Short mmCIF file of C-alpha atoms in Angstrom, two decimals:
data_model
loop_
_atom_site.label_atom_id
_atom_site.label_comp_id
_atom_site.label_asym_id
_atom_site.label_seq_id
_atom_site.Cartn_x
_atom_site.Cartn_y
_atom_site.Cartn_z
CA UNK A 1 25.66 20.42 37.54
CA UNK A 2 23.21 23.33 37.54
CA UNK A 3 24.65 26.55 38.93
CA UNK A 4 21.43 27.07 40.91
CA UNK A 5 22.53 24.27 43.23
CA UNK A 6 25.74 26.08 44.26
CA UNK A 7 24.28 29.38 45.45
CA UNK A 8 26.73 29.16 48.35
CA UNK A 9 29.52 29.67 45.81
CA UNK A 10 27.93 32.26 43.52
CA UNK A 11 25.71 35.13 44.79
CA UNK A 12 22.13 35.11 43.55
CA UNK A 13 22.53 38.37 41.64
CA UNK A 14 25.40 36.93 39.60
CA UNK A 15 23.48 33.66 39.15
CA UNK A 16 20.67 35.68 37.60
CA UNK A 17 23.10 37.37 35.18
CA UNK A 18 24.57 34.00 34.18
CA UNK A 19 21.13 32.45 33.66
CA UNK A 20 20.03 35.38 31.50
CA UNK A 21 23.10 34.75 29.33
CA UNK A 22 22.18 31.08 28.91
CA UNK A 23 24.93 29.89 31.28
CA UNK A 24 22.98 27.36 33.34
CA UNK A 25 25.42 24.59 34.22
CA UNK A 26 29.04 24.46 35.35
CA UNK A 27 29.99 23.17 31.89
CA UNK A 28 28.36 26.21 30.28
CA UNK A 29 30.61 28.49 32.33
CA UNK A 30 33.83 26.48 32.22
CA UNK A 31 33.71 25.83 28.46
CA UNK A 32 32.02 29.00 27.23
CA UNK A 33 33.72 30.49 24.17
CA UNK A 34 33.65 34.00 25.67
CA UNK A 35 31.97 34.16 29.05
CA UNK A 36 33.46 37.61 29.70
CA UNK A 37 31.51 39.12 26.81
CA UNK A 38 28.37 37.10 27.58
CA UNK A 39 28.17 38.45 31.14
CA UNK A 40 29.68 41.96 31.16
CA UNK A 41 27.99 42.70 34.50
CA UNK A 42 30.43 40.37 36.29
CA UNK A 43 34.12 41.40 36.44
CA UNK A 44 36.58 39.06 34.73
CA UNK A 45 38.46 38.35 37.94
CA UNK A 46 35.21 37.39 39.65
CA UNK A 47 34.26 35.02 36.80
CA UNK A 48 37.69 33.41 37.00
CA UNK A 49 37.20 32.91 40.73
CA UNK A 50 33.79 31.31 40.17
CA UNK A 51 35.39 28.95 37.63
CA UNK A 52 38.08 27.95 40.15
CA UNK A 53 35.47 27.28 42.83
CA UNK A 54 33.36 25.20 40.44
CA UNK A 55 36.33 23.09 39.32
CA UNK A 56 37.16 22.39 42.96
CA UNK A 57 33.52 21.59 43.74
CA UNK A 58 32.95 19.13 40.89
CA UNK A 59 36.35 17.44 41.01
CA UNK A 60 36.29 13.78 42.00
CA UNK A 61 37.07 13.22 45.66
CA UNK A 62 39.65 10.55 46.56
CA UNK A 63 38.30 7.25 47.94
CA UNK A 64 40.09 4.75 50.10
CA UNK A 65 40.03 1.10 49.00
CA UNK A 66 37.23 0.18 51.41
CA UNK A 67 34.96 2.92 50.05
CA UNK A 68 35.84 1.96 46.50
CA UNK A 69 35.00 -1.68 47.09
CA UNK A 70 31.58 -0.66 48.41
CA UNK A 71 30.96 1.47 45.31
CA UNK A 72 31.76 -1.30 42.83
CA UNK A 73 29.98 -4.15 44.61
CA UNK A 74 26.44 -2.80 44.24
CA UNK A 75 24.12 -5.69 43.53
CA UNK A 76 22.48 -5.35 40.12
CA UNK A 77 18.69 -5.42 40.45
CA UNK A 78 16.89 -6.14 37.16
CA UNK A 79 13.41 -4.89 36.40
CA UNK A 80 11.09 -7.61 37.65
CA UNK A 81 7.50 -8.04 36.51
CA UNK A 82 6.73 -11.62 37.54
CA UNK A 83 5.77 -12.44 33.93
CA UNK A 84 8.48 -14.93 32.83
CA UNK A 85 8.72 -13.92 29.16
CA UNK A 86 8.91 -10.23 30.04
CA UNK A 87 11.51 -10.82 32.75
CA UNK A 88 13.65 -12.77 30.28
CA UNK A 89 13.62 -9.84 27.85
CA UNK A 90 14.40 -7.31 30.62
CA UNK A 91 17.06 -9.36 32.40
CA UNK A 92 19.87 -6.86 31.64
CA UNK A 93 17.85 -3.74 32.42
CA UNK A 94 17.63 -2.34 35.94
CA UNK A 95 19.61 -0.54 38.63
CA UNK A 96 22.13 2.21 37.85
CA UNK A 97 20.27 2.82 34.58
CA UNK A 98 17.87 5.35 33.07
CA UNK A 99 15.23 3.44 31.12
CA UNK A 100 12.83 4.94 28.59
CA UNK A 101 9.35 3.38 28.39
CA UNK A 102 7.59 4.62 25.26
CA UNK A 103 4.36 3.85 23.48
CA UNK A 104 1.04 5.20 22.33
CA UNK A 105 -1.70 6.13 24.74
CA UNK A 106 -3.37 3.01 26.14
CA UNK A 107 -0.42 0.66 25.67
CA UNK A 108 0.15 0.39 29.43
CA UNK A 109 3.18 2.59 30.12
CA UNK A 110 1.96 3.79 33.52
CA UNK A 111 0.60 0.33 34.34
CA UNK A 112 3.97 -1.26 33.57
CA UNK A 113 5.81 1.26 35.74
CA UNK A 114 3.34 0.78 38.60
CA UNK A 115 3.53 -2.99 38.24
CA UNK A 116 7.34 -2.96 38.47
CA UNK A 117 7.50 -0.49 41.35
CA UNK A 118 4.80 -2.10 43.47
CA UNK A 119 6.44 -5.52 43.10
CA UNK A 120 9.78 -4.02 44.14
CA UNK A 121 8.23 -2.32 47.18
CA UNK A 122 6.45 -5.49 48.25
CA UNK A 123 9.48 -7.75 47.88
CA UNK A 124 12.06 -5.61 49.70
CA UNK A 125 11.42 -3.50 52.78
CA UNK A 126 14.51 -1.39 51.94
CA UNK A 127 13.07 -0.33 48.60
CA UNK A 128 11.54 3.13 48.32
CA UNK A 129 10.42 5.08 45.27
CA UNK A 130 9.76 8.61 44.08
CA UNK A 131 6.98 9.05 41.52
CA UNK A 132 7.26 12.40 39.70
CA UNK A 133 3.84 13.22 38.27
CA UNK A 134 3.87 15.79 35.45
CA UNK A 135 0.14 15.66 34.68
CA UNK A 136 -1.40 15.79 38.16
CA UNK A 137 -3.22 12.48 37.74
CA UNK A 138 -1.27 10.15 40.03
CA UNK A 139 -3.75 7.86 41.82
CA UNK A 140 -3.00 6.24 45.21
CA UNK A 141 -6.16 4.16 44.73
CA UNK A 142 -4.64 2.65 41.59
CA UNK A 143 -1.59 1.61 43.63
CA UNK A 144 -3.79 -0.16 46.18
CA UNK A 145 -5.03 -2.51 43.44
CA UNK A 146 -1.55 -4.10 43.42
CA UNK A 147 -1.51 -4.73 47.17
CA UNK A 148 -2.99 -7.38 49.42
CA UNK A 149 -5.44 -6.71 52.23
CA UNK A 150 -2.73 -6.06 54.81
CA UNK A 151 -0.10 -4.40 52.62
CA UNK A 152 -1.28 -0.78 52.56
CA UNK A 153 1.75 0.23 54.64
CA UNK A 154 3.89 -0.45 51.54
CA UNK A 155 2.67 2.89 50.18
CA UNK A 156 4.54 4.66 52.97
CA UNK A 157 7.70 3.99 50.95
CA UNK A 158 6.25 5.45 47.75
CA UNK A 159 6.54 9.24 47.62
CA UNK A 160 4.69 11.20 44.94
CA UNK A 161 5.57 14.74 43.83
CA UNK A 162 3.99 16.92 41.18
CA UNK A 163 6.31 18.69 38.74
CA UNK A 164 4.67 20.52 35.86
CA UNK A 165 7.85 21.88 34.25
CA UNK A 166 11.55 21.17 33.90
CA UNK A 167 12.55 23.57 36.69
CA UNK A 168 10.37 21.69 39.17
CA UNK A 169 12.00 18.38 38.18
CA UNK A 170 15.47 19.92 38.51
CA UNK A 171 14.60 21.12 42.02
CA UNK A 172 13.47 17.63 43.04
CA UNK A 173 16.62 16.02 41.64
CA UNK A 174 18.91 18.62 43.19
CA UNK A 175 17.32 17.98 46.57
CA UNK A 176 17.77 14.22 46.19
CA UNK A 177 21.42 14.64 45.33
CA UNK A 178 22.21 16.44 48.59
CA UNK A 179 19.65 14.80 50.88
CA UNK A 180 21.24 12.05 52.96
CA UNK A 181 18.15 11.41 55.13
CA UNK A 182 16.00 9.90 52.37
CA UNK A 183 16.97 8.70 48.93
CA UNK A 184 14.81 6.46 46.72
CA UNK A 185 15.97 3.28 45.04
CA UNK A 186 13.59 3.94 42.13
CA UNK A 187 12.46 7.13 40.36
CA UNK A 188 9.61 7.29 37.85
CA UNK A 189 8.81 10.34 35.71
CA UNK A 190 5.29 10.03 34.29
CA UNK A 191 5.55 11.42 31.76
CA UNK A 192 8.61 13.30 30.59
CA UNK A 193 7.04 14.24 27.26
CA UNK A 194 4.68 16.77 28.84
CA UNK A 195 7.64 18.62 30.35
CA UNK A 196 10.14 18.56 27.49
CA UNK A 197 8.00 18.65 24.34
CA UNK A 198 6.90 22.32 24.73
CA UNK A 199 10.58 23.33 25.02
CA UNK A 200 11.68 21.73 21.74
CA UNK A 201 11.27 24.20 18.89
CA UNK A 202 12.86 24.67 15.49
CA UNK A 203 13.88 28.26 16.25
CA UNK A 204 15.90 27.72 19.42
CA UNK A 205 18.38 25.17 20.74
CA UNK A 206 17.69 26.05 24.36
CA UNK A 207 15.03 23.37 24.77
CA UNK A 208 17.36 20.66 23.51
CA UNK A 209 20.04 21.95 25.88
CA UNK A 210 17.65 21.69 28.84
CA UNK A 211 16.70 18.15 27.79
CA UNK A 212 20.37 17.18 27.55
CA UNK A 213 21.19 18.61 30.99
CA UNK A 214 18.18 16.90 32.57
CA UNK A 215 18.97 13.49 31.11
CA UNK A 216 22.64 13.84 32.04
CA UNK A 217 21.64 14.61 35.63
CA UNK A 218 19.32 11.58 35.73
CA UNK A 219 22.09 9.29 34.48
CA UNK A 220 24.53 10.73 37.01
CA UNK A 221 22.03 10.12 39.82
CA UNK A 222 21.39 6.57 38.64
CA UNK A 223 25.07 5.69 38.54
CA UNK A 224 26.12 7.55 41.69
CA UNK A 225 23.41 6.05 43.90
CA UNK A 226 22.56 2.76 42.12
CA UNK A 227 19.05 3.95 41.26
CA UNK A 228 16.58 2.53 38.75
CA UNK A 229 15.02 5.44 36.84
CA UNK A 230 12.04 5.01 34.49
CA UNK A 231 11.12 7.89 32.18
CA UNK A 232 7.78 7.46 30.41
CA UNK A 233 7.52 8.91 26.92
CA UNK A 234 4.62 9.10 24.47
CA UNK A 235 4.65 8.28 20.74
CA UNK A 236 4.45 10.32 17.58
CA UNK A 237 3.98 9.59 13.89
CA UNK A 238 6.88 8.26 11.83
CA UNK A 239 6.18 9.56 8.29
CA UNK A 240 9.58 8.83 6.77
CA UNK A 241 11.31 5.47 6.86
CA UNK A 242 15.05 5.74 7.49
CA UNK A 243 16.77 2.33 7.53
CA UNK A 244 19.62 3.79 9.58
CA UNK A 245 17.31 4.67 12.48
CA UNK A 246 15.42 2.66 15.07
CA UNK A 247 11.70 2.19 14.32
CA UNK A 248 12.43 2.38 10.58
CA UNK A 249 9.59 -0.08 9.86
CA UNK A 250 7.06 1.37 12.28
CA UNK A 251 4.40 4.01 11.60
CA UNK A 252 4.93 5.25 15.17
CA UNK A 253 8.04 6.13 17.15
CA UNK A 254 8.93 7.63 20.56
CA UNK A 255 8.38 11.37 20.94
CA UNK A 256 11.09 13.96 21.72
CA UNK A 257 13.26 13.21 18.70
CA UNK A 258 15.86 10.58 17.82
CA UNK A 259 18.57 11.99 20.10
CA UNK A 260 16.46 11.46 23.23
CA UNK A 261 16.56 7.68 22.83
CA UNK A 262 20.36 7.73 23.05
CA UNK A 263 20.29 9.81 26.24
CA UNK A 264 19.01 6.76 28.13
CA UNK A 265 20.51 3.34 28.80
CA UNK A 266 17.61 1.36 27.36
CA UNK A 267 14.42 1.87 25.36
CA UNK A 268 11.30 -0.22 26.00
CA UNK A 269 8.60 0.11 23.32
CA UNK A 270 5.00 -0.89 24.02
CA UNK A 271 2.56 -1.46 21.16
CA UNK A 272 -0.69 -3.24 20.34
CA UNK A 273 -1.02 -5.76 17.49
CA UNK A 274 -3.48 -4.72 14.79
CA UNK A 275 -5.60 -7.88 15.11
CA UNK A 276 -5.96 -10.27 18.02
CA UNK A 277 -8.67 -12.63 19.21
CA UNK A 278 -7.27 -12.91 22.73
CA UNK A 279 -9.53 -11.76 25.55
CA UNK A 280 -8.04 -8.70 27.27
CA UNK A 281 -5.59 -6.08 26.01
CA UNK A 282 -2.96 -7.94 24.00
CA UNK A 283 0.21 -5.84 24.09
CA UNK A 284 3.78 -6.26 22.88
CA UNK A 285 6.80 -5.22 24.93
CA UNK A 286 9.98 -4.78 22.95
CA UNK A 287 13.43 -3.96 24.29
CA UNK A 288 14.51 -1.95 21.26
CA UNK A 289 17.96 -1.03 22.51
CA UNK A 290 20.07 -1.45 25.63
CA UNK A 291 23.66 -0.68 26.53
CA UNK A 292 23.88 -3.86 28.58
CA UNK A 293 21.77 -6.59 26.93
CA UNK A 294 20.48 -7.83 23.59
CA UNK A 295 17.18 -6.61 22.12
CA UNK A 296 14.13 -8.82 22.62
CA UNK A 297 10.36 -8.97 22.42
CA UNK A 298 7.58 -10.32 24.63
CA UNK A 299 3.80 -10.40 24.37
CA UNK A 300 1.49 -10.18 27.35
CA UNK A 301 -2.03 -9.45 28.50
CA UNK A 302 -3.01 -6.24 30.26
CA UNK A 303 -6.33 -6.67 32.07
CA UNK A 304 -7.53 -3.92 34.42
CA UNK A 305 -3.98 -2.68 34.76
CA UNK A 306 -2.62 -6.12 35.69
CA UNK A 307 -0.08 -8.01 33.60
CA UNK A 308 -0.15 -11.67 32.70
CA UNK A 309 1.24 -14.16 30.19
CA UNK A 310 -0.55 -14.90 26.94
CA UNK A 311 -2.07 -18.35 26.49
CA UNK A 312 0.57 -20.59 24.88
CA UNK A 313 -1.53 -21.14 21.78
CA UNK A 314 -1.44 -17.42 20.94
CA UNK A 315 2.32 -16.93 21.28
CA UNK A 316 4.56 -16.99 18.23
#
């Protein structure tokens, strides 16, 4: 939990001192090797009191059996595309999970996310979604292409927010965690690479720490509130083949480093075959890894942002 979300426990001046010392989350403070030396501006007794308040705040609250039964009986909702082969591959991927969708530019990452979300919104009036746009290019008109003539009201349940840096995403997530008036069933971050990549440098571990905290918060949100969270990631070159790693036989791999993949519950990889005679954009969807289902692969057509099955004669 980020300390910025508990300003009612720690005064802003002391929060600023802690942040300057690299103490950003409750774990940073509670497990710091020597917090007293890191933040000399705050008296030891005061730091100890903050630690006590944080432990009390983050400790699990007791649940009665009725509440517990409601928590564990959430209905699992898989990602649903309407394309049979794709749905078979994705059958174990869905709610209460953070799912990475990676691929090169033009492989249909945003189209796949839109396709999944618009189908979910159309099929269930209780579904609502938050689209976090990190590039400022979210298009409501593109969403309308997935809707029928009298379905424009579906967009009322799709909220879009712009977040150009990690702090803006943290603010959105913190607000969701405490807001009981509106909470989405789906969250999409398009794309997470633009936010995290500038922070990852060889000279400092702070960027990796921010990435770890962000992904941990996303997974906590997904599990606590039964959300489906899609994080879109770009691709980068894969110059060295390491048999012990995923994508060992591919010239491309997801961006943000090998550790990022294991911060999610599943990784979906989109790619285009080198040669194809099929009309339209022939694309391959591969479930590379998942905590809850076996890997698999499906091929499909992407035409004007719409997904469809390949002709049987072209499938292998």
